[in-house]
mmCIF file of N, CA and C in Angstrom:
data_model
loop_
_atom_site.group_PDB
_atom_site.id
_atom_site.type_symbol
_atom_site.label_atom_id
_atom_site.label_comp_id
_atom_site.label_asym_id
_atom_site.label_seq_id
_atom_site.Cartn_x
_atom_site.Cartn_y
_atom_site.Cartn_z
ATOM 1 N N MET A 150 -29.146 -58.609 -55.433
ATOM 2 C CA MET A 150 -27.759 -58.268 -55.656
ATOM 3 C C MET A 150 -27.077 -58.145 -54.299
ATOM 4 N N HIS A 151 -25.895 -58.758 -54.204
ATOM 5 C CA HIS A 151 -25.142 -58.751 -52.954
ATOM 6 C C HIS A 151 -23.663 -58.559 -53.276
ATOM 7 N N ILE A 152 -23.061 -57.500 -52.740
ATOM 8 C CA ILE A 152 -21.623 -57.290 -52.940
ATOM 9 C C ILE A 152 -20.883 -58.256 -52.024
ATOM 10 N N VAL A 153 -20.167 -59.178 -52.625
ATOM 11 C CA VAL A 153 -19.449 -60.209 -51.886
ATOM 12 C C VAL A 153 -18.079 -59.707 -51.464
ATOM 13 N N LEU A 154 -17.413 -58.994 -52.369
ATOM 14 C CA LEU A 154 -16.042 -58.571 -52.104
ATOM 15 C C LEU A 154 -15.725 -57.319 -52.906
ATOM 16 N N ASN A 155 -15.018 -56.403 -52.258
ATOM 17 C CA ASN A 155 -14.531 -55.206 -52.929
ATOM 18 C C ASN A 155 -13.186 -54.870 -52.302
ATOM 19 N N ASN A 156 -12.117 -55.279 -52.968
ATOM 20 C CA ASN A 156 -10.771 -54.991 -52.479
ATOM 21 C C ASN A 156 -9.950 -54.406 -53.626
ATOM 22 N N PRO A 157 -8.681 -54.082 -53.428
ATOM 23 C CA PRO A 157 -7.893 -53.463 -54.504
ATOM 24 C C PRO A 157 -7.716 -54.332 -55.752
ATOM 25 N N VAL A 158 -7.911 -55.632 -55.643
ATOM 26 C CA VAL A 158 -7.702 -56.550 -56.762
ATOM 27 C C VAL A 158 -9.009 -56.933 -57.441
ATOM 28 N N LEU A 159 -10.067 -57.071 -56.677
ATOM 29 C CA LEU A 159 -11.256 -57.781 -57.129
ATOM 30 C C LEU A 159 -12.542 -57.125 -56.641
ATOM 31 N N TYR A 160 -13.546 -57.149 -57.502
ATOM 32 C CA TYR A 160 -14.893 -56.707 -57.145
ATOM 33 C C TYR A 160 -15.835 -57.834 -57.555
ATOM 34 N N VAL A 161 -16.629 -58.330 -56.609
ATOM 35 C CA VAL A 161 -17.506 -59.471 -56.876
ATOM 36 C C VAL A 161 -18.918 -59.154 -56.389
ATOM 37 N N VAL A 162 -19.885 -59.334 -57.291
ATOM 38 C CA VAL A 162 -21.294 -59.135 -56.960
ATOM 39 C C VAL A 162 -22.043 -60.428 -57.261
ATOM 40 N N ASP A 163 -22.818 -60.887 -56.282
ATOM 41 C CA ASP A 163 -23.613 -62.106 -56.433
ATOM 42 C C ASP A 163 -25.055 -61.724 -56.776
ATOM 43 N N TYR A 164 -25.606 -62.407 -57.755
ATOM 44 C CA TYR A 164 -27.007 -62.245 -58.147
ATOM 45 C C TYR A 164 -27.712 -63.577 -57.895
ATOM 46 N N PRO A 165 -28.053 -63.866 -56.639
ATOM 47 C CA PRO A 165 -28.601 -65.184 -56.312
ATOM 48 C C PRO A 165 -29.933 -65.495 -56.991
ATOM 49 N N SER A 166 -30.724 -64.490 -57.288
ATOM 50 C CA SER A 166 -32.030 -64.755 -57.903
ATOM 51 C C SER A 166 -31.914 -65.322 -59.317
ATOM 52 N N VAL A 167 -30.770 -65.089 -59.969
ATOM 53 C CA VAL A 167 -30.563 -65.630 -61.319
ATOM 54 C C VAL A 167 -29.399 -66.616 -61.373
ATOM 55 N N GLY A 168 -28.803 -66.915 -60.216
ATOM 56 C CA GLY A 168 -27.713 -67.886 -60.165
ATOM 57 C C GLY A 168 -26.452 -67.432 -60.866
ATOM 58 N N ALA A 169 -26.166 -66.137 -60.778
ATOM 59 C CA ALA A 169 -24.991 -65.598 -61.469
ATOM 60 C C ALA A 169 -24.114 -64.809 -60.504
ATOM 61 N N ILE A 170 -22.870 -64.632 -60.913
ATOM 62 C CA ILE A 170 -21.923 -63.854 -60.132
ATOM 63 C C ILE A 170 -21.083 -63.018 -61.098
ATOM 64 N N GLU A 171 -20.953 -61.732 -60.793
ATOM 65 C CA GLU A 171 -20.175 -60.821 -61.628
ATOM 66 C C GLU A 171 -18.802 -60.636 -60.995
ATOM 67 N N VAL A 172 -17.775 -60.766 -61.806
ATOM 68 C CA VAL A 172 -16.400 -60.669 -61.331
ATOM 69 C C VAL A 172 -15.687 -59.583 -62.130
ATOM 70 N N ILE A 173 -15.090 -58.629 -61.428
ATOM 71 C CA ILE A 173 -14.306 -57.572 -62.066
ATOM 72 C C ILE A 173 -12.878 -57.661 -61.538
ATOM 73 N N ASP A 174 -11.936 -57.837 -62.445
ATOM 74 C CA ASP A 174 -10.508 -57.826 -62.119
ATOM 75 C C ASP A 174 -10.050 -56.376 -62.226
ATOM 76 N N LYS A 175 -9.819 -55.737 -61.101
ATOM 77 C CA LYS A 175 -9.452 -54.319 -61.089
ATOM 78 C C LYS A 175 -8.058 -54.084 -61.659
ATOM 79 N N ARG A 176 -7.208 -55.097 -61.635
ATOM 80 C CA ARG A 176 -5.846 -54.939 -62.164
ATOM 81 C C ARG A 176 -5.876 -54.717 -63.665
ATOM 82 N N ARG A 177 -6.794 -55.373 -64.342
ATOM 83 C CA ARG A 177 -6.857 -55.324 -65.808
ATOM 84 C C ARG A 177 -8.080 -54.579 -66.330
ATOM 85 N N ALA A 178 -8.948 -54.136 -65.415
ATOM 86 C CA ALA A 178 -10.200 -53.462 -65.779
ATOM 87 C C ALA A 178 -11.014 -54.313 -66.755
ATOM 88 N N ARG A 179 -11.143 -55.590 -66.412
ATOM 89 C CA ARG A 179 -11.909 -56.547 -67.214
ATOM 90 C C ARG A 179 -12.848 -57.322 -66.295
ATOM 91 N N GLY A 180 -13.964 -57.781 -66.859
ATOM 92 C CA GLY A 180 -14.919 -58.510 -66.049
ATOM 93 C C GLY A 180 -15.649 -59.582 -66.815
ATOM 94 N N VAL A 181 -16.484 -60.319 -66.064
ATOM 95 C CA VAL A 181 -17.282 -61.395 -66.642
ATOM 96 C C VAL A 181 -18.489 -61.644 -65.731
ATOM 97 N N LEU A 182 -19.566 -62.089 -66.335
ATOM 98 C CA LEU A 182 -20.730 -62.548 -65.592
ATOM 99 C C LEU A 182 -20.759 -64.067 -65.709
ATOM 100 N N LEU A 183 -20.567 -64.737 -64.595
ATOM 101 C CA LEU A 183 -20.538 -66.199 -64.573
ATOM 102 C C LEU A 183 -21.899 -66.728 -64.145
ATOM 103 N N ALA A 184 -22.300 -67.852 -64.715
ATOM 104 C CA ALA A 184 -23.570 -68.481 -64.356
ATOM 105 C C ALA A 184 -23.387 -69.992 -64.302
ATOM 106 N N GLY A 185 -24.356 -70.659 -63.712
ATOM 107 C CA GLY A 185 -24.353 -72.118 -63.680
ATOM 108 C C GLY A 185 -23.205 -72.704 -62.883
ATOM 109 N N ASP A 186 -22.664 -73.812 -63.395
ATOM 110 C CA ASP A 186 -21.589 -74.523 -62.701
ATOM 111 C C ASP A 186 -20.340 -73.669 -62.532
ATOM 112 N N THR A 187 -20.061 -72.813 -63.506
ATOM 113 C CA THR A 187 -18.882 -71.954 -63.415
ATOM 114 C C THR A 187 -19.032 -70.976 -62.260
ATOM 115 N N ALA A 188 -20.215 -70.430 -62.075
ATOM 116 C CA ALA A 188 -20.465 -69.515 -60.959
ATOM 117 C C ALA A 188 -20.322 -70.243 -59.627
ATOM 118 N N LEU A 189 -20.852 -71.452 -59.550
ATOM 119 C CA LEU A 189 -20.734 -72.236 -58.316
ATOM 120 C C LEU A 189 -19.275 -72.525 -57.985
ATOM 121 N N ARG A 190 -18.511 -72.901 -58.996
ATOM 122 C CA ARG A 190 -17.089 -73.187 -58.790
ATOM 123 C C ARG A 190 -16.350 -71.936 -58.314
ATOM 124 N N PHE A 191 -16.616 -70.803 -58.954
ATOM 125 C CA PHE A 191 -15.949 -69.569 -58.556
ATOM 126 C C PHE A 191 -16.311 -69.198 -57.122
ATOM 127 N N ARG A 192 -17.581 -69.341 -56.743
ATOM 128 C CA ARG A 192 -17.998 -69.039 -55.365
ATOM 129 C C ARG A 192 -17.217 -69.889 -54.366
ATOM 130 N N ARG A 193 -17.103 -71.185 -54.648
ATOM 131 C CA ARG A 193 -16.370 -72.085 -53.739
ATOM 132 C C ARG A 193 -14.910 -71.668 -53.624
ATOM 133 N N GLU A 194 -14.284 -71.373 -54.769
ATOM 134 C CA GLU A 194 -12.877 -70.987 -54.747
ATOM 135 C C GLU A 194 -12.680 -69.660 -54.026
ATOM 136 N N LEU A 195 -13.586 -68.720 -54.242
ATOM 137 C CA LEU A 195 -13.483 -67.427 -53.579
ATOM 138 C C LEU A 195 -13.676 -67.569 -52.072
ATOM 139 N N GLU A 196 -14.645 -68.373 -51.657
ATOM 140 C CA GLU A 196 -14.861 -68.611 -50.227
ATOM 141 C C GLU A 196 -13.612 -69.198 -49.587
ATOM 142 N N HIS A 197 -12.957 -70.116 -50.288
ATOM 143 C CA HIS A 197 -11.724 -70.707 -49.768
ATOM 144 C C HIS A 197 -10.639 -69.642 -49.603
ATOM 145 N N VAL A 198 -10.448 -68.813 -50.618
ATOM 146 C CA VAL A 198 -9.426 -67.760 -50.552
ATOM 147 C C VAL A 198 -9.751 -66.784 -49.428
ATOM 148 N N MET A 199 -11.015 -66.400 -49.296
ATOM 149 C CA MET A 199 -11.406 -65.448 -48.259
ATOM 150 C C MET A 199 -11.206 -66.029 -46.864
ATOM 151 N N SER A 200 -11.376 -67.330 -46.714
ATOM 152 C CA SER A 200 -11.188 -67.957 -45.403
ATOM 153 C C SER A 200 -9.717 -68.004 -44.997
ATOM 154 N N GLN A 201 -8.820 -67.876 -45.982
ATOM 155 C CA GLN A 201 -7.384 -67.906 -45.712
ATOM 156 C C GLN A 201 -6.847 -66.545 -45.276
ATOM 157 N N GLY A 202 -7.620 -65.486 -45.476
ATOM 158 C CA GLY A 202 -7.176 -64.140 -45.120
ATOM 159 C C GLY A 202 -7.426 -63.189 -46.271
ATOM 160 N N ASP A 203 -6.744 -62.051 -46.230
ATOM 161 C CA ASP A 203 -6.998 -61.039 -47.258
ATOM 162 C C ASP A 203 -5.751 -60.696 -48.060
ATOM 163 N N ASP A 204 -4.881 -61.667 -48.260
ATOM 164 C CA ASP A 204 -3.659 -61.456 -49.031
ATOM 165 C C ASP A 204 -4.005 -61.264 -50.509
ATOM 166 N N ALA A 205 -3.606 -60.121 -51.063
ATOM 167 C CA ALA A 205 -3.921 -59.799 -52.459
ATOM 168 C C ALA A 205 -3.381 -60.853 -53.417
ATOM 169 N N GLU A 206 -2.246 -61.437 -53.104
ATOM 170 C CA GLU A 206 -1.653 -62.444 -53.989
ATOM 171 C C GLU A 206 -2.559 -63.665 -54.125
ATOM 172 N N ASP A 207 -3.215 -64.063 -53.042
ATOM 173 C CA ASP A 207 -4.134 -65.203 -53.103
ATOM 174 C C ASP A 207 -5.319 -64.912 -54.022
ATOM 175 N N PHE A 208 -5.827 -63.685 -53.971
ATOM 176 C CA PHE A 208 -6.934 -63.305 -54.856
ATOM 177 C C PHE A 208 -6.472 -63.281 -56.309
ATOM 178 N N GLU A 209 -5.251 -62.821 -56.540
ATOM 179 C CA GLU A 209 -4.705 -62.795 -57.898
ATOM 180 C C GLU A 209 -4.585 -64.203 -58.465
ATOM 181 N N ILE A 210 -4.119 -65.133 -57.656
ATOM 182 C CA ILE A 210 -3.990 -66.528 -58.092
ATOM 183 C C ILE A 210 -5.367 -67.107 -58.416
ATOM 184 N N CYS A 211 -6.348 -66.800 -57.590
ATOM 185 C CA CYS A 211 -7.717 -67.267 -57.832
ATOM 186 C C CYS A 211 -8.231 -66.730 -59.166
ATOM 187 N N LEU A 212 -7.990 -65.465 -59.441
ATOM 188 C CA LEU A 212 -8.454 -64.848 -60.690
ATOM 189 C C LEU A 212 -7.748 -65.387 -61.918
ATOM 190 N N ASP A 213 -6.489 -65.743 -61.769
ATOM 191 C CA ASP A 213 -5.716 -66.204 -62.922
ATOM 192 C C ASP A 213 -6.361 -67.406 -63.608
ATOM 193 N N GLY A 214 -7.064 -68.231 -62.861
ATOM 194 C CA GLY A 214 -7.741 -69.382 -63.446
ATOM 195 C C GLY A 214 -8.929 -69.010 -64.326
ATOM 196 N N TYR A 215 -9.385 -67.774 -64.223
ATOM 197 C CA TYR A 215 -10.536 -67.305 -64.997
ATOM 198 C C TYR A 215 -10.135 -66.239 -66.010
ATOM 199 N N ASP A 216 -8.852 -66.068 -66.214
ATOM 200 C CA ASP A 216 -8.338 -64.996 -67.068
ATOM 201 C C ASP A 216 -8.935 -65.024 -68.473
ATOM 202 N N ALA A 217 -9.090 -66.203 -69.044
ATOM 203 C CA ALA A 217 -9.619 -66.307 -70.410
ATOM 204 C C ALA A 217 -11.073 -65.847 -70.500
ATOM 205 N N LEU A 218 -11.794 -65.877 -69.388
ATOM 206 C CA LEU A 218 -13.198 -65.461 -69.389
ATOM 207 C C LEU A 218 -13.378 -63.967 -69.137
ATOM 208 N N LEU A 219 -12.365 -63.331 -68.578
ATOM 209 C CA LEU A 219 -12.454 -61.906 -68.234
ATOM 210 C C LEU A 219 -12.202 -61.063 -69.478
ATOM 211 N N THR A 220 -13.222 -60.952 -70.313
ATOM 212 C CA THR A 220 -13.041 -60.293 -71.609
ATOM 213 C C THR A 220 -13.794 -58.976 -71.751
ATOM 214 N N GLN A 221 -14.727 -58.712 -70.862
ATOM 215 C CA GLN A 221 -15.530 -57.497 -70.990
ATOM 216 C C GLN A 221 -14.838 -56.320 -70.300
ATOM 217 N N PRO A 222 -14.686 -55.195 -71.000
ATOM 218 C CA PRO A 222 -14.070 -54.027 -70.360
ATOM 219 C C PRO A 222 -14.931 -53.538 -69.195
ATOM 220 N N ALA A 223 -14.279 -53.209 -68.095
ATOM 221 C CA ALA A 223 -14.969 -52.634 -66.942
ATOM 222 C C ALA A 223 -14.936 -51.120 -67.092
ATOM 223 N N ILE A 224 -16.100 -50.507 -67.116
ATOM 224 C CA ILE A 224 -16.200 -49.063 -67.292
ATOM 225 C C ILE A 224 -16.595 -48.457 -65.958
ATOM 226 N N TYR A 225 -15.773 -47.581 -65.462
ATOM 227 C CA TYR A 225 -16.047 -46.918 -64.190
ATOM 228 C C TYR A 225 -16.669 -45.564 -64.457
ATOM 229 N N GLN A 226 -17.734 -45.256 -63.719
ATOM 230 C CA GLN A 226 -18.398 -43.965 -63.900
ATOM 231 C C GLN A 226 -18.242 -43.114 -62.679
#
């Protein structure tokens, strides 16, 4: 398990041993566990956004493409 990103918009954890990535949209308190090609695509898009800087709007735009998949409630303890 590797925490890739933790900012006011997004929380991302990579699980390289199983080829999955967990994405939590903090704005909506929703998340998803991505695997396979979808996880690879998200990693590439996130790396691109991160290389551009830390503008919250860029992260929001990146997440908007995965909105339909973010269906699991995020429970904070």
